[in-house]
PDB file of C-alpha atoms in Angstrom:
ATOM      1  CA  MET H   1     304.325 -54.732 -26.493  1.00 65.00           C
ATOM      2  CA  PRO H   2     304.928 -58.322 -27.647  1.00 73.00           C
ATOM      3  CA  THR H   3     307.636 -58.674 -30.331  1.00 73.00           C
ATOM      4  CA  TRP H   4     305.448 -60.089 -32.840  1.00 70.00           C
ATOM      5  CA  LEU H   5     302.907 -57.230 -32.580  1.00 77.00           C
ATOM      6  CA  GLU H   6     305.398 -54.734 -32.869  1.00 73.00           C
ATOM      7  CA  LEU H   7     306.647 -56.648 -35.921  1.00 75.00           C
ATOM      8  CA  VAL H   8     303.233 -56.691 -37.343  1.00 80.00           C
ATOM      9  CA  ILE H   9     302.776 -52.967 -36.884  1.00 81.00           C
ATOM     10  CA  ARG H  10     305.875 -51.963 -38.198  1.00 79.00           C
ATOM     11  CA  VAL H  11     305.489 -54.341 -41.433  1.00 80.00           C
ATOM     12  CA  GLY H  12     301.898 -53.070 -41.721  1.00 85.00           C
ATOM     13  CA  GLY H  13     303.172 -49.365 -41.689  1.00 83.00           C
ATOM     14  CA  VAL H  14     305.667 -50.129 -44.435  1.00 85.00           C
ATOM     15  CA  LEU H  15     302.837 -51.883 -46.569  1.00 85.00           C
ATOM     16  CA  VAL H  16     300.676 -48.925 -46.182  1.00 85.00           C
ATOM     17  CA  ALA H  17     303.437 -46.404 -47.085  1.00 85.00           C
ATOM     18  CA  PHE H  18     304.273 -48.861 -50.358  1.00 85.00           C
ATOM     19  CA  LEU H  19     300.722 -48.882 -51.376  1.00 84.00           C
ATOM     20  CA  THR H  20     299.936 -45.053 -50.693  1.00 87.00           C
ATOM     21  CA  LEU H  21     302.905 -42.919 -51.389  1.00 87.00           C
ATOM     22  CA  PRO H  22     303.473 -44.239 -54.918  1.00 87.00           C
ATOM     23  CA  LEU H  23     299.875 -43.312 -55.649  1.00 86.00           C
ATOM     24  CA  VAL H  24     300.019 -39.827 -54.446  1.00 87.00           C
ATOM     25  CA  VAL H  25     303.207 -39.206 -56.212  1.00 89.00           C
ATOM     26  CA  GLY H  26     301.560 -40.703 -59.632  1.00 85.00           C
ATOM     27  CA  GLN H  27     298.401 -38.384 -58.782  1.00 84.00           C
ATOM     28  CA  ALA H  28     300.987 -35.484 -58.320  1.00 86.00           C
ATOM     29  CA  GLU H  29     302.605 -36.352 -61.684  1.00 86.00           C
ATOM     30  CA  HIS H  30     299.416 -36.203 -63.565  1.00 83.00           C
ATOM     31  CA  LYS H  31     298.448 -32.673 -62.237  1.00 84.00           C
ATOM     32  CA  VAL H  32     302.027 -31.157 -62.459  1.00 85.00           C
ATOM     33  CA  MET H  33     302.347 -32.396 -66.111  1.00 84.00           C
ATOM     34  CA  ALA H  34     298.862 -30.978 -66.899  1.00 82.00           C
ATOM     35  CA  HIS H  35     299.789 -27.683 -65.389  1.00 81.00           C
ATOM     36  CA  MET H  36     303.448 -27.615 -66.885  1.00 82.00           C
ATOM     37  CA  GLN H  37     302.511 -28.572 -70.320  1.00 79.00           C
ATOM     38  CA  GLY H  38     299.025 -27.193 -70.754  1.00 75.00           C
ATOM     39  CA  ARG H  39     297.385 -30.702 -70.923  1.00 75.00           C
ATOM     40  CA  LEU H  40     293.541 -30.695 -70.397  1.00 75.00           C
ATOM     41  CA  GLY H  41     292.591 -34.246 -70.036  1.00 73.00           C
ATOM     42  CA  PRO H  42     294.151 -35.246 -66.437  1.00 75.00           C
ATOM     43  CA  MET H  43     292.088 -31.911 -65.070  1.00 77.00           C
ATOM     44  CA  TYR H  44     288.592 -33.332 -66.142  1.00 78.00           C
ATOM     45  CA  ALA H  45     288.020 -36.833 -64.748  1.00 73.00           C
ATOM     46  CA  GLY H  46     285.840 -36.487 -61.790  1.00 73.00           C
ATOM     47  CA  GLY H  47     285.133 -32.926 -61.926  1.00 74.00           C
ATOM     48  CA  PHE H  48     287.309 -30.751 -59.495  1.00 76.00           C
ATOM     49  CA  HIS H  49     290.817 -30.719 -60.644  1.00 75.00           C
ATOM     50  CA  GLY H  50     290.649 -34.222 -62.173  1.00 77.00           C
ATOM     51  CA  TRP H  51     290.663 -35.871 -58.660  1.00 78.00           C
ATOM     52  CA  ALA H  52     289.471 -39.293 -60.215  1.00 77.00           C
ATOM     53  CA  GLN H  53     292.270 -39.636 -62.888  1.00 78.00           C
ATOM     54  CA  LEU H  54     294.067 -42.162 -60.881  1.00 79.00           C
ATOM     55  CA  VAL H  55     290.882 -43.955 -60.167  1.00 80.00           C
ATOM     56  CA  ALA H  56     290.096 -44.266 -63.925  1.00 79.00           C
ATOM     57  CA  ASP H  57     293.697 -45.301 -64.664  1.00 76.00           C
ATOM     58  CA  GLY H  58     293.328 -48.473 -62.137  1.00 79.00           C
ATOM     59  CA  ILE H  59     289.961 -49.349 -63.554  1.00 81.00           C
ATOM     60  CA  LYS H  60     291.372 -49.317 -66.860  1.00 78.00           C
ATOM     61  CA  PHE H  61     294.343 -51.665 -66.217  1.00 77.00           C
ATOM     62  CA  VAL H  62     291.985 -54.017 -64.272  1.00 79.00           C
ATOM     63  CA  GLN H  63     289.569 -54.389 -67.394  1.00 80.00           C
ATOM     64  CA  LYS H  64     292.632 -54.909 -69.798  1.00 79.00           C
ATOM     65  CA  GLU H  65     293.110 -58.577 -70.965  1.00 77.00           C
ATOM     66  CA  ASP H  66     296.171 -60.284 -69.547  1.00 79.00           C
ATOM     67  CA  VAL H  67     297.932 -61.421 -72.666  1.00 80.00           C
ATOM     68  CA  THR H  68     301.317 -63.689 -72.559  1.00 81.00           C
ATOM     69  CA  PRO H  69     302.858 -64.020 -76.142  1.00 82.00           C
ATOM     70  CA  ARG H  70     302.920 -67.284 -77.430  1.00 81.00           C
ATOM     71  CA  GLU H  71     306.585 -67.692 -77.798  1.00 79.00           C
ATOM     72  CA  ALA H  72     307.516 -66.122 -74.427  1.00 79.00           C
ATOM     73  CA  ASP H  73     309.001 -67.817 -71.558  1.00 83.00           C
ATOM     74  CA  ARG H  74     305.831 -67.784 -69.496  1.00 83.00           C
ATOM     75  CA  ALA H  75     307.220 -68.331 -65.905  1.00 86.00           C
ATOM     76  CA  VAL H  76     309.686 -65.553 -66.232  1.00 87.00           C
ATOM     77  CA  PHE H  77     307.583 -63.300 -68.021  1.00 87.00           C
ATOM     78  CA  ARG H  78     304.981 -63.411 -65.458  1.00 86.00           C
ATOM     79  CA  LEU H  79     307.544 -63.262 -62.542  1.00 89.00           C
ATOM     80  CA  ALA H  80     309.415 -60.158 -63.893  1.00 89.00           C
ATOM     81  CA  PRO H  81     306.905 -57.420 -62.541  1.00 89.00           C
ATOM     82  CA  VAL H  82     307.239 -58.825 -59.199  1.00 88.00           C
ATOM     83  CA  VAL H  83     310.984 -58.826 -59.300  1.00 89.00           C
ATOM     84  CA  ALA H  84     310.644 -55.161 -60.028  1.00 88.00           C
ATOM     85  CA  LEU H  85     308.658 -54.265 -57.042  1.00 88.00           C
ATOM     86  CA  VAL H  86     309.961 -56.567 -54.174  1.00 88.00           C
ATOM     87  CA  PRO H  87     313.532 -54.695 -54.138  1.00 89.00           C
ATOM     88  CA  TYR H  88     311.728 -51.459 -53.359  1.00 90.00           C
ATOM     89  CA  LEU H  89     309.650 -53.020 -50.685  1.00 88.00           C
ATOM     90  CA  LEU H  90     312.735 -54.044 -48.993  1.00 89.00           C
ATOM     91  CA  VAL H  91     314.371 -50.784 -49.257  1.00 91.00           C
ATOM     92  CA  LEU H  92     311.599 -49.055 -47.627  1.00 90.00           C
ATOM     93  CA  LEU H  93     311.757 -51.433 -44.604  1.00 89.00           C
ATOM     94  CA  VAL H  94     315.045 -49.883 -43.483  1.00 90.00           C
ATOM     95  CA  ILE H  95     314.482 -46.057 -44.532  1.00 91.00           C
ATOM     96  CA  PRO H  96     313.909 -44.234 -41.260  1.00 89.00           C
ATOM     97  CA  LEU H  97     310.809 -41.866 -41.008  1.00 86.00           C
ATOM     98  CA  GLY H  98     311.659 -40.218 -37.981  1.00 80.00           C
ATOM     99  CA  PRO H  99     313.823 -40.531 -34.668  1.00 82.00           C
ATOM    100  CA  ASP H 100     313.339 -43.262 -31.910  1.00 75.00           C
ATOM    101  CA  ASP H 101     313.472 -46.117 -34.332  1.00 76.00           C
ATOM    102  CA  LEU H 102     310.486 -44.924 -36.391  1.00 77.00           C
ATOM    103  CA  VAL H 103     311.413 -47.349 -39.008  1.00 79.00           C
ATOM    104  CA  GLY H 104     310.214 -50.715 -40.358  1.00 76.00           C
ATOM    105  CA  GLN H 105     313.652 -52.527 -39.269  1.00 79.00           C
ATOM    106  CA  PRO H 106     316.880 -50.574 -38.065  1.00 81.00           C
ATOM    107  CA  LEU H 107     319.960 -51.934 -39.467  1.00 83.00           C
ATOM    108  CA  ASP H 108     323.357 -51.023 -38.495  1.00 86.00           C
ATOM    109  CA  ILE H 109     324.405 -51.619 -42.312  1.00 87.00           C
ATOM    110  CA  GLY H 110     321.331 -50.196 -43.676  1.00 87.00           C
ATOM    111  CA  LEU H 111     322.912 -48.271 -46.431  1.00 91.00           C
ATOM    112  CA  PHE H 112     324.835 -51.112 -47.644  1.00 91.00           C
ATOM    113  CA  PHE H 113     321.451 -53.189 -47.580  1.00 92.00           C
ATOM    114  CA  VAL H 114     319.941 -50.475 -49.484  1.00 92.00           C
ATOM    115  CA  LEU H 115     322.508 -50.249 -52.277  1.00 91.00           C
ATOM    116  CA  ALA H 116     322.726 -54.130 -52.646  1.00 89.00           C
ATOM    117  CA  VAL H 117     318.899 -54.401 -53.030  1.00 90.00           C
ATOM    118  CA  VAL H 118     318.412 -51.574 -55.593  1.00 87.00           C
ATOM    119  CA  GLY H 119     320.878 -53.207 -57.766  1.00 82.00           C
ATOM    120  CA  VAL H 120     318.567 -56.126 -58.279  1.00 84.00           C
ATOM    121  CA  GLY H 121     316.121 -53.900 -60.512  1.00 78.00           C
ATOM    122  CA  VAL H 122     318.404 -54.805 -63.435  1.00 80.00           C
ATOM    123  CA  VAL H 123     317.210 -58.327 -63.074  1.00 85.00           C
ATOM    124  CA  ALA H 124     313.812 -57.559 -63.649  1.00 86.00           C
ATOM    125  CA  VAL H 125     314.627 -55.389 -66.594  1.00 86.00           C
ATOM    126  CA  LEU H 126     316.645 -58.337 -68.133  1.00 86.00           C
ATOM    127  CA  MET H 127     313.930 -60.954 -67.283  1.00 87.00           C
ATOM    128  CA  SER H 128     311.175 -58.945 -69.057  1.00 88.00           C
ATOM    129  CA  ALA H 129     313.360 -58.323 -72.090  1.00 87.00           C
ATOM    130  CA  TRP H 130     314.539 -61.887 -72.613  1.00 86.00           C
ATOM    131  CA  ALA H 131     311.230 -63.594 -71.606  1.00 87.00           C
ATOM    132  CA  SER H 132     309.047 -61.358 -74.098  1.00 85.00           C
ATOM    133  CA  ALA H 133     310.370 -62.999 -77.289  1.00 83.00           C
ATOM    134  CA  ASN H 134     310.304 -59.460 -78.982  1.00 86.00           C
ATOM    135  CA  LYS H 135     313.224 -57.708 -80.583  1.00 85.00           C
ATOM    136  CA  TYR H 136     312.252 -54.379 -79.343  1.00 86.00           C
ATOM    137  CA  SER H 137     311.939 -55.489 -75.688  1.00 87.00           C
ATOM    138  CA  LEU H 138     315.442 -57.254 -76.247  1.00 87.00           C
ATOM    139  CA  LEU H 139     317.023 -54.069 -77.329  1.00 87.00           C
ATOM    140  CA  GLY H 140     315.523 -52.120 -74.380  1.00 86.00           C
ATOM    141  CA  GLY H 141     316.672 -54.785 -71.936  1.00 86.00           C
ATOM    142  CA  LEU H 142     320.211 -54.685 -73.374  1.00 85.00           C
ATOM    143  CA  ARG H 143     320.046 -50.512 -72.889  1.00 86.00           C
ATOM    144  CA  GLY H 144     318.623 -50.865 -69.633  1.00 85.00           C
ATOM    145  CA  ALA H 145     321.398 -53.310 -68.508  1.00 84.00           C
ATOM    146  CA  ALA H 146     324.272 -51.129 -69.668  1.00 84.00           C
ATOM    147  CA  GLN H 147     322.424 -48.119 -68.113  1.00 87.00           C
ATOM    148  CA  LEU H 148     321.944 -49.520 -64.611  1.00 84.00           C
ATOM    149  CA  LEU H 149     325.379 -51.308 -64.381  1.00 83.00           C
ATOM    150  CA  GLY H 150     327.196 -48.060 -65.331  1.00 86.00           C
ATOM    151  CA  TYR H 151     325.087 -45.816 -63.054  1.00 91.00           C
ATOM    152  CA  GLU H 152     325.605 -48.192 -60.003  1.00 90.00           C
ATOM    153  CA  LEU H 153     329.108 -46.891 -59.754  1.00 91.00           C
ATOM    154  CA  PRO H 154     328.499 -43.236 -59.182  1.00 94.00           C
ATOM    155  CA  LEU H 155     325.457 -44.129 -56.992  1.00 93.00           C
ATOM    156  CA  VAL H 156     327.661 -46.063 -54.630  1.00 93.00           C
ATOM    157  CA  LEU H 157     330.672 -43.575 -54.637  1.00 94.00           C
ATOM    158  CA  ALA H 158     328.284 -40.736 -53.644  1.00 94.00           C
ATOM    159  CA  ALA H 159     326.653 -42.904 -50.942  1.00 94.00           C
ATOM    160  CA  ALA H 160     330.096 -43.731 -49.691  1.00 93.00           C
ATOM    161  CA  SER H 161     331.047 -40.195 -49.514  1.00 93.00           C
ATOM    162  CA  VAL H 162     328.269 -39.223 -46.961  1.00 93.00           C
ATOM    163  CA  ALA H 163     328.725 -42.603 -45.033  1.00 92.00           C
ATOM    164  CA  MET H 164     332.341 -41.809 -44.574  1.00 92.00           C
ATOM    165  CA  ALA H 165     331.506 -38.334 -43.505  1.00 90.00           C
ATOM    166  CA  ALA H 166     329.011 -39.510 -40.896  1.00 89.00           C
ATOM    167  CA  GLY H 167     331.342 -42.485 -39.913  1.00 88.00           C
ATOM    168  CA  THR H 168     328.525 -45.131 -39.999  1.00 90.00           C
ATOM    169  CA  LEU H 169     326.579 -47.247 -42.434  1.00 90.00           C
ATOM    170  CA  SER H 170     323.224 -47.079 -40.487  1.00 90.00           C
ATOM    171  CA  LEU H 171     320.819 -44.592 -42.109  1.00 91.00           C
ATOM    172  CA  GLY H 172     319.535 -43.342 -38.815  1.00 88.00           C
ATOM    173  CA  GLY H 173     323.013 -42.819 -37.714  1.00 89.00           C
ATOM    174  CA  ILE H 174     323.872 -40.656 -40.893  1.00 91.00           C
ATOM    175  CA  VAL H 175     320.725 -38.525 -40.246  1.00 90.00           C
ATOM    176  CA  GLU H 176     321.672 -37.927 -36.488  1.00 89.00           C
ATOM    177  CA  ALA H 177     325.228 -37.184 -37.824  1.00 88.00           C
ATOM    178  CA  TRP H 178     324.184 -34.599 -40.621  1.00 88.00           C
ATOM    179  CA  ARG H 179     324.670 -31.064 -40.080  1.00 87.00           C
ATOM    180  CA  PRO H 180     323.250 -28.001 -42.032  1.00 85.00           C
ATOM    181  CA  TRP H 181     326.623 -27.135 -43.557  1.00 86.00           C
ATOM    182  CA  TRP H 182     326.709 -30.520 -45.109  1.00 86.00           C
ATOM    183  CA  LEU H 183     324.501 -29.127 -47.760  1.00 87.00           C
ATOM    184  CA  LEU H 184     327.387 -27.377 -49.149  1.00 88.00           C
ATOM    185  CA  TRP H 185     330.071 -29.670 -48.390  1.00 87.00           C
ATOM    186  CA  GLN H 186     328.379 -32.808 -49.560  1.00 91.00           C
ATOM    187  CA  ALA H 187     326.519 -30.919 -52.412  1.00 92.00           C
ATOM    188  CA  PRO H 188     328.543 -32.610 -55.307  1.00 93.00           C
ATOM    189  CA  ALA H 189     327.781 -36.176 -53.975  1.00 94.00           C
ATOM    190  CA  MET H 190     324.038 -35.181 -53.487  1.00 94.00           C
ATOM    191  CA  ILE H 191     323.865 -34.180 -57.300  1.00 95.00           C
ATOM    192  CA  VAL H 192     325.763 -37.399 -58.240  1.00 95.00           C
ATOM    193  CA  PHE H 193     323.507 -39.471 -56.147  1.00 95.00           C
ATOM    194  CA  PHE H 194     320.286 -37.966 -57.286  1.00 95.00           C
ATOM    195  CA  VAL H 195     321.200 -38.065 -61.175  1.00 94.00           C
ATOM    196  CA  ALA H 196     322.386 -41.632 -60.884  1.00 94.00           C
ATOM    197  CA  GLY H 197     319.232 -42.648 -59.077  1.00 92.00           C
ATOM    198  CA  LEU H 198     316.911 -41.166 -61.740  1.00 92.00           C
ATOM    199  CA  ALA H 199     318.968 -43.329 -64.140  1.00 90.00           C
ATOM    200  CA  GLU H 200     318.519 -46.332 -62.020  1.00 89.00           C
ATOM    201  CA  ILE H 201     314.911 -46.056 -61.859  1.00 89.00           C
ATOM    202  CA  ARG H 202     314.840 -45.172 -65.780  1.00 87.00           C
ATOM    203  CA  ARG H 203     312.972 -41.998 -65.338  1.00 87.00           C
ATOM    204  CA  PRO H 204     313.240 -39.212 -68.180  1.00 85.00           C
ATOM    205  CA  PRO H 205     315.705 -38.052 -69.308  1.00 88.00           C
ATOM    206  CA  PHE H 206     317.236 -41.554 -68.760  1.00 88.00           C
ATOM    207  CA  ASP H 207     314.351 -43.393 -70.261  1.00 85.00           C
ATOM    208  CA  MET H 208     316.570 -44.932 -73.002  1.00 82.00           C
ATOM    209  CA  PRO H 209     315.294 -48.688 -72.083  1.00 82.00           C
ATOM    210  CA  ILE H 210     311.902 -47.598 -73.045  1.00 82.00           C
ATOM    211  CA  ALA H 211     312.281 -45.003 -75.665  1.00 78.00           C
ATOM    212  CA  ASP H 212     308.645 -45.146 -76.980  1.00 75.00           C
ATOM    213  CA  SER H 213     309.652 -43.188 -80.281  1.00 76.00           C
ATOM    214  CA  GLU H 214     312.126 -46.057 -81.016  1.00 76.00           C
ATOM    215  CA  LEU H 215     311.224 -49.377 -79.197  1.00 77.00           C
ATOM    216  CA  VAL H 216     307.673 -49.275 -79.081  1.00 78.00           C
ATOM    217  CA  PHE H 217     307.910 -49.278 -75.131  1.00 77.00           C
ATOM    218  CA  GLY H 218     311.115 -51.194 -74.715  1.00 78.00           C
ATOM    219  CA  TYR H 219     311.284 -54.046 -72.100  1.00 83.00           C
ATOM    220  CA  MET H 220     307.531 -53.353 -71.302  1.00 84.00           C
ATOM    221  CA  THR H 221     306.210 -53.609 -74.894  1.00 85.00           C
ATOM    222  CA  GLU H 222     304.459 -57.043 -74.412  1.00 85.00           C
ATOM    223  CA  TYR H 223     302.842 -56.479 -71.208  1.00 85.00           C
ATOM    224  CA  THR H 224     299.300 -55.477 -70.711  1.00 83.00           C
ATOM    225  CA  GLY H 225     296.782 -55.241 -67.714  1.00 81.00           C
ATOM    226  CA  LEU H 226     297.882 -55.603 -64.303  1.00 83.00           C
ATOM    227  CA  ARG H 227     301.332 -56.800 -64.991  1.00 86.00           C
ATOM    228  CA  PHE H 228     301.988 -53.537 -67.079  1.00 84.00           C
ATOM    229  CA  ALA H 229     300.382 -51.676 -64.045  1.00 85.00           C
ATOM    230  CA  PHE H 230     302.932 -53.230 -61.796  1.00 86.00           C
ATOM    231  CA  PHE H 231     305.735 -51.938 -63.758  1.00 85.00           C
ATOM    232  CA  LEU H 232     304.457 -48.427 -63.700  1.00 86.00           C
ATOM    233  CA  LEU H 233     303.790 -48.911 -59.764  1.00 87.00           C
ATOM    234  CA  ALA H 234     307.603 -50.058 -59.578  1.00 88.00           C
ATOM    235  CA  GLU H 235     308.503 -46.805 -61.196  1.00 88.00           C
ATOM    236  CA  TYR H 236     306.650 -44.489 -58.897  1.00 90.00           C
ATOM    237  CA  VAL H 237     307.837 -46.517 -55.824  1.00 91.00           C
ATOM    238  CA  GLY H 238     311.296 -45.956 -57.341  1.00 90.00           C
ATOM    239  CA  ILE H 239     310.698 -42.343 -57.282  1.00 92.00           C
ATOM    240  CA  VAL H 240     309.604 -42.590 -53.593  1.00 92.00           C
ATOM    241  CA  VAL H 241     312.753 -44.573 -52.711  1.00 93.00           C
ATOM    242  CA  ILE H 242     315.312 -42.342 -54.615  1.00 94.00           C
ATOM    243  CA  ALA H 243     313.621 -39.235 -52.802  1.00 94.00           C
ATOM    244  CA  ALA H 244     313.669 -40.690 -49.449  1.00 94.00           C
ATOM    245  CA  LEU H 245     317.280 -41.844 -49.818  1.00 94.00           C
ATOM    246  CA  THR H 246     318.308 -38.360 -51.107  1.00 95.00           C
ATOM    247  CA  THR H 247     316.300 -37.093 -47.985  1.00 94.00           C
ATOM    248  CA  VAL H 248     317.962 -39.355 -45.459  1.00 93.00           C
ATOM    249  CA  LEU H 249     321.614 -39.141 -46.749  1.00 93.00           C
ATOM    250  CA  PHE H 250     321.961 -35.357 -47.858  1.00 93.00           C
ATOM    251  CA  LEU H 251     318.942 -33.423 -46.540  1.00 90.00           C
ATOM    252  CA  GLY H 252     319.108 -34.298 -43.061  1.00 86.00           C
ATOM    253  CA  GLY H 253     315.947 -36.710 -42.837  1.00 85.00           C
ATOM    254  CA  TRP H 254     313.780 -35.717 -40.068  1.00 83.00           C
ATOM    255  CA  GLN H 255     315.795 -32.967 -38.950  1.00 84.00           C
ATOM    256  CA  GLY H 256     314.040 -29.390 -39.456  1.00 77.00           C
ATOM    257  CA  PRO H 257     314.241 -25.938 -38.431  1.00 77.00           C
ATOM    258  CA  PHE H 258     312.411 -26.564 -35.223  1.00 70.00           C
ATOM    259  CA  ALA H 259     313.634 -28.983 -32.230  1.00 61.00           C
ATOM    260  CA  ASP H 260     310.624 -30.929 -31.922  1.00 63.00           C
ATOM    261  CA  ALA H 261     311.144 -34.626 -32.768  1.00 61.00           C
ATOM    262  CA  GLN H 262     307.608 -35.271 -32.595  1.00 69.00           C
ATOM    263  CA  LEU H 263     307.308 -33.679 -36.026  1.00 73.00           C
ATOM    264  CA  GLY H 264     310.357 -35.357 -37.414  1.00 75.00           C
ATOM    265  CA  TRP H 265     308.131 -37.799 -39.640  1.00 83.00           C
ATOM    266  CA  LEU H 266     306.394 -34.799 -41.115  1.00 86.00           C
ATOM    267  CA  TRP H 267     309.815 -33.002 -42.123  1.00 87.00           C
ATOM    268  CA  THR H 268     310.856 -36.325 -43.747  1.00 89.00           C
ATOM    269  CA  LEU H 269     307.779 -36.540 -45.920  1.00 90.00           C
ATOM    270  CA  LEU H 270     307.853 -32.758 -46.851  1.00 91.00           C
ATOM    271  CA  LYS H 271     311.292 -33.311 -48.185  1.00 93.00           C
ATOM    272  CA  VAL H 272     310.435 -36.587 -50.054  1.00 93.00           C
ATOM    273  CA  PHE H 273     307.664 -34.881 -51.635  1.00 93.00           C
ATOM    274  CA  ALA H 274     309.814 -31.956 -52.668  1.00 93.00           C
ATOM    275  CA  VAL H 275     312.506 -34.048 -54.234  1.00 94.00           C
ATOM    276  CA  SER H 276     309.720 -36.003 -55.997  1.00 93.00           C
ATOM    277  CA  PHE H 277     308.305 -32.706 -57.441  1.00 92.00           C
ATOM    278  CA  VAL H 278     311.858 -32.339 -58.846  1.00 93.00           C
ATOM    279  CA  ILE H 279     312.020 -35.609 -60.553  1.00 93.00           C
ATOM    280  CA  ILE H 280     308.515 -34.939 -62.034  1.00 91.00           C
ATOM    281  CA  TRP H 281     309.580 -31.391 -63.098  1.00 91.00           C
ATOM    282  CA  LEU H 282     312.960 -33.056 -65.054  1.00 90.00           C
ATOM    283  CA  ARG H 283     310.720 -35.464 -66.700  1.00 87.00           C
ATOM    284  CA  VAL H 284     308.737 -32.426 -68.282  1.00 85.00           C
ATOM    285  CA  SER H 285     311.630 -30.112 -68.980  1.00 86.00           C
ATOM    286  CA  TYR H 286     314.323 -32.272 -70.498  1.00 85.00           C
ATOM    287  CA  PRO H 287     314.582 -34.528 -73.516  1.00 85.00           C
ATOM    288  CA  ARG H 288     315.777 -37.970 -73.489  1.00 87.00           C
ATOM    289  CA  LEU H 289     319.460 -38.517 -73.634  1.00 86.00           C
ATOM    290  CA  ARG H 290     321.184 -40.479 -76.640  1.00 85.00           C
ATOM    291  CA  GLU H 291     322.770 -43.688 -75.618  1.00 84.00           C
ATOM    292  CA  ASP H 292     326.352 -41.904 -76.142  1.00 86.00           C
ATOM    293  CA  GLN H 293     325.279 -38.886 -74.281  1.00 90.00           C
ATOM    294  CA  LEU H 294     323.999 -41.055 -71.422  1.00 88.00           C
ATOM    295  CA  GLN H 295     327.253 -43.121 -71.108  1.00 89.00           C
ATOM    296  CA  ARG H 296     329.530 -40.008 -71.429  1.00 92.00           C
ATOM    297  CA  LEU H 297     327.540 -38.234 -68.607  1.00 92.00           C
ATOM    298  CA  CYS H 298     328.173 -41.443 -66.470  1.00 92.00           C
ATOM    299  CA  TRP H 299     331.720 -42.261 -67.044  1.00 91.00           C
ATOM    300  CA  LEU H 300     333.306 -38.726 -67.822  1.00 93.00           C
ATOM    301  CA  VAL H 301     331.260 -36.441 -65.469  1.00 93.00           C
ATOM    302  CA  LEU H 302     329.473 -38.293 -62.765  1.00 94.00           C
ATOM    303  CA  VAL H 303     332.378 -40.911 -61.904  1.00 94.00           C
ATOM    304  CA  PRO H 304     335.222 -38.460 -61.854  1.00 94.00           C
ATOM    305  CA  LEU H 305     332.891 -36.035 -59.699  1.00 95.00           C
ATOM    306  CA  ALA H 306     332.155 -38.764 -57.280  1.00 94.00           C
ATOM    307  CA  LEU H 307     335.655 -39.733 -56.740  1.00 94.00           C
ATOM    308  CA  ALA H 308     336.659 -36.046 -56.383  1.00 94.00           C
ATOM    309  CA  GLN H 309     334.120 -35.761 -53.656  1.00 94.00           C
ATOM    310  CA  LEU H 310     335.295 -38.994 -51.921  1.00 92.00           C
ATOM    311  CA  VAL H 311     338.731 -37.557 -51.857  1.00 92.00           C
ATOM    312  CA  LEU H 312     337.615 -34.285 -50.112  1.00 91.00           C
ATOM    313  CA  THR H 313     335.561 -36.289 -47.820  1.00 91.00           C
ATOM    314  CA  THR H 314     338.544 -38.302 -46.648  1.00 90.00           C
ATOM    315  CA  ALA H 315     340.666 -35.121 -46.500  1.00 89.00           C
ATOM    316  CA  VAL H 316     338.120 -33.521 -44.258  1.00 86.00           C
ATOM    317  CA  ARG H 317     337.693 -36.548 -42.052  1.00 84.00           C
ATOM    318  CA  LEU H 318     341.585 -36.879 -41.564  1.00 83.00           C
ATOM    319  CA  ALA H 319     341.749 -33.060 -40.743  1.00 80.00           C
ATOM    320  CA  LEU H 320     338.925 -33.299 -38.161  1.00 72.00           C
TER     321      LEU H 320
END
């Protein structure tokens, strides 16, 4: 197969996943929240189990007027939703779906690349907050910057633990080195990574930058129509990315109970959707953390736990 054709197929597959998986997660969130909270609305659109709710939401966003505040920095204001989306697309390029290079672009330093790109999310928050010329947006952006910069540290430390255990920065190499007993050995790192990942994508209970009861809708207050929809899409893509990274780093990726490499992609997707369900469940179950609680959890719980796990991993590696 020509190199250019292989490249087109790989990039096309990633684009399909980028446009499809977040919509599936969004539809699942509508239904899961409807069942857990007794919401009737999302169960009616289109008839059977509210199948058309996502379609109705899409039509609603397309029809809404695209408004830019008069005092806003127009170029930055309009660019921010794109900056929020692009990093997640780049991350999906290097996350392996299965063995035998079933990945958009295999990288020997895939984990380093992922951690670097995910950190760009704070730029989109600050761009939208500052460019909106709105005090509620600015407050939300400052909260977001403090939150994202703080939770970067435990996220990186937890990822470093599993990379040290596997002896490689390649995401595919980490999956190949993974063993079932890592579920116990690397459990603290997995918890830290998962919680820090939730804070990175600003999902409840870590939604202080949005805080609709305090800040209208935080850094997204002035956005309407498709630009607002892009921010929501970025949130759902973020769910997929965090679930996929948790799967690849800590849950064995494509490894399943049966030694059938042909079904590797299926095991990966099942684990990703299972972790996504947990993210949705947490949104329904826990109230928003206060700012002091959020920072205390980061610096007094997650960071020490991640450092302790890193020391444990170092000791085990030296012993082996």
